[in-house]
Amino acid sequence: MSLQEIFATRATRMKASEIRELLKLLDQPDIISFAGGIPDPDLFPKAAFQDAFAEALNGPMAAQGLQYSTSEGHKPLRVWIAAQMQAIGIPATPDNILITSGSQQALDYLGKLFLSPGDTALVGWPTYLGALGAFNAYEPRYDKLDPLSNRSGADYTAAAKDAGGAAKFAYLSVDFANPTGATVSRAARERVIDLAEEMEIAVIEDAAYQSLRFDGDPIPPILALEAARKGGDLEACRTIYCGSFSKTLSPGLRVGWVCAAMPVISQLVLMKQAADLHSATLNQIAISSVAEQHFESHIDTIRSAYRARRDAMLAALEAHMPKGVSWTKPEGGMFIWVTLPDTLDGAELLKQSLESERVAFVPGHAFFADGSGRNTLRLSYSTSTEDKIAEGIERLGQLISRALNV
Amino acid sequence: MSLQEIFATRATRMKASEIRELLKLLDQPDIISFAGGIPDPDLFPKAAFQDAFAEALNGPMAAQGLQYSTSEGHKPLRVWIAAQMQAIGIPATPDNILITSGSQQALDYLGKLFLSPGDTALVGWPTYLGALGAFNAYEPRYDKLDPLSNRSGADYTAAAKDAGGAAKFAYLSVDFANPTGATVSRAARERVIDLAEEMEIAVIEDAAYQSLRFDGDPIPPILALEAARKGGDLEACRTIYCGSFSKTLSPGLRVGWVCAAMPVISQLVLMKQAADLHSATLNQIAISSVAEQHFESHIDTIRSAYRARRDAMLAALEAHMPKGVSWTKPEGGMFIWVTLPDTLDGAELLKQSLESERVAFVPGHAFFADGSGRNTLRLSYSTSTEDKIAEGIERLGQLISRALNV
């Protein structure tokens, strides 16, 4: 047996994401990139973090910040998060909160907690690529979660059983989702709870973008809707809410959280203890301090910036896209999802676009668990100026017009 | 199905560690604790970290430190680590290094990479509890790795097959190991390579304490010995070296590394990308800066402090332990391992010790994969003053003398 074979034990579980390869291109300075989907680094609250880290390392907290800490996470941060959860209708206490290294880690742990090979995860079509990546390590199959269709819980359950496993959870990104920018309606959220109740499974609510709403009325989180049905008893809820500071304060510090009933949290705490002991102590102290002092004002700042960029991209799409091309109108977040006529292929278009237009985006099919969606694109406006957005969309519109011969 | 049942899908894999419960006791101020096994926070290089975080957040690096980064880790840190590896005989390049969130995370990923339920992991008896915790999530069985015994690779392989799986790796903590303080001899290291070659399995070398040698000559890492056999070709090596800054610079920042052949690193990079994207960017930048400027001088400082404490504990054991009690004489690290006469039980002794002597330690049986070793104790000298060590060991010696009626 070769070394390659020895070390490839689980190779089939993992494959390099196309996004990752694509991102390598973005170092080229003349590319206008709508591919990233990462926060604009110019909007990070640098001064606030300078103060927070200096304070955490100068005072009596320094020894604490550099030392091992509990797997649950820094208590003052969990207190602040629980209060935020309460403000959006989720009756959480700090004991309902686990700090994770970004919400990506929460998805990995939930995959590990629930999935055995052959089990079924219900996911949107398309859905967050990182969720598929996290779950893939546990070798599930996927079924298309379509809450407003006629499929009953029994239908999903039977399909999972036919496939040799059991349905374990429904996963959905609820607000201005990556990749589509779409928001799950209140009716669909309620229906997901109905399905999960019928199927006796968990719901994983990915709320990574929730704070980035620019327009429209907030829709209560699924966990808030479920808690309301259950008389405000979070301990009776099957929904597991995953939050993150990555889109609001800083992704590089790797701080997110899970909010759920205590039996879930206690399982995840044991899992985290075994997997990496705890998230970085100093980062939790610094995030806690910045969140307490600056969260609301900082969110206002980044909402304004991203709203203007979204508006610029929607205006440019309207001005430059030929007939037959449609797109989402997100009420927040970082993404617009473009659907091309069926004759076009997003991956092929990307190659041409990089060559002749120097404009980057992500072909949509990577976000489909079944590899469909070849005629879709994900555009992100989060890291571009309004001028670059106008220019890049105009070039992309011209390319698509040529490809369609219009 | 109750919520408890839904959320307990993998409950059997995980159980609260006794250490964790025990550590809760240590907040009581009158306890003399030899239980912890964590670095002395008074020895953290606080001033160096103050400078490093301030620099990382004030300059052009600030946007980088707060942003997403690559799963492999911060390049300058990987360059520094590769040079350290070379200095101890491991011909590594930065491409052979993956940054992990502590070496605990490396153990979790390696469990995930190699183990399916029923597979066998070869481990020391006793071994690091956190390794068992990380591997347990993947439901292996354990076999006792005893390199200097007469068991051949074929014997281990046959036992694993009889148990319904395959042997996947040998795990061992090589220098001043947690919990025993013992160092694996050069002959045993060579023999582990022989066994792994014969069995066609990987070797996981846990080197968390390697830099903390006080006396004696360093023994080359297993990976260095294997590379030497293979003409300096790291790519031909099956040993996977796990290093950590947790015992040297700071555990709270969660920065460790894996050094291995590129096929291993590329698998682990994909795994890390799916599991938590990357370790905290800012922490890697800060650790890199502190390591470059202060590593050697800081290590000298902590070696001196821990050497004096070890000497105090060995002297006190010599002075106060009754006949029939033996202990290890570690050449570094944080631990001394005590073996009591068979009639005594470490867990029972702990209860008595906390009640009448107010002295804490860790009963040794938790470190045995089969729950044996009831007559053993782990003592750590890392966070106590020499006076407290003398006092605590005297009290403990009196308790053990009474328990033995001597």
Tab-separated table of C-alpha atoms in Angstrom, chain B residues 32 38 53 62 72 76 90 102 111 117 127 141 191 243-244 268 318 344 401:
chain	number	residue	atom	x	y	z
B	32	ILE	CA	-3.096	23.142	46.756
B	38	ILE	CA	-1.716	23.942	32.437
B	53	PHE	CA	-1.187	42.544	18.809
B	62	ALA	CA	-4.766	45.094	10.402
B	72	GLU	CA	-3.077	26.247	5.502
B	76	PRO	CA	5.425	33.633	7.790
B	90	ILE	CA	12.986	17.237	10.245
B	102	GLY	CA	-3.952	23.832	19.092
B	111	GLY	CA	-9.071	10.734	14.046
B	117	PRO	CA	-16.056	2.691	13.801
B	127	THR	CA	-1.849	8.037	27.312
B	141	ARG	CA	-11.109	0.387	19.709
B	191	ARG	CA	10.832	0.263	16.822
B	243	GLY	CA	3.353	20.610	17.595
B	244	SER	CA	1.871	23.337	19.753
B	268	LEU	CA	-5.935	17.981	6.407
B	318	GLU	CA	11.811	11.674	48.274
B	344	LEU	CA	-4.643	1.911	47.081
B	401	SER	CA	1.323	6.788	54.878
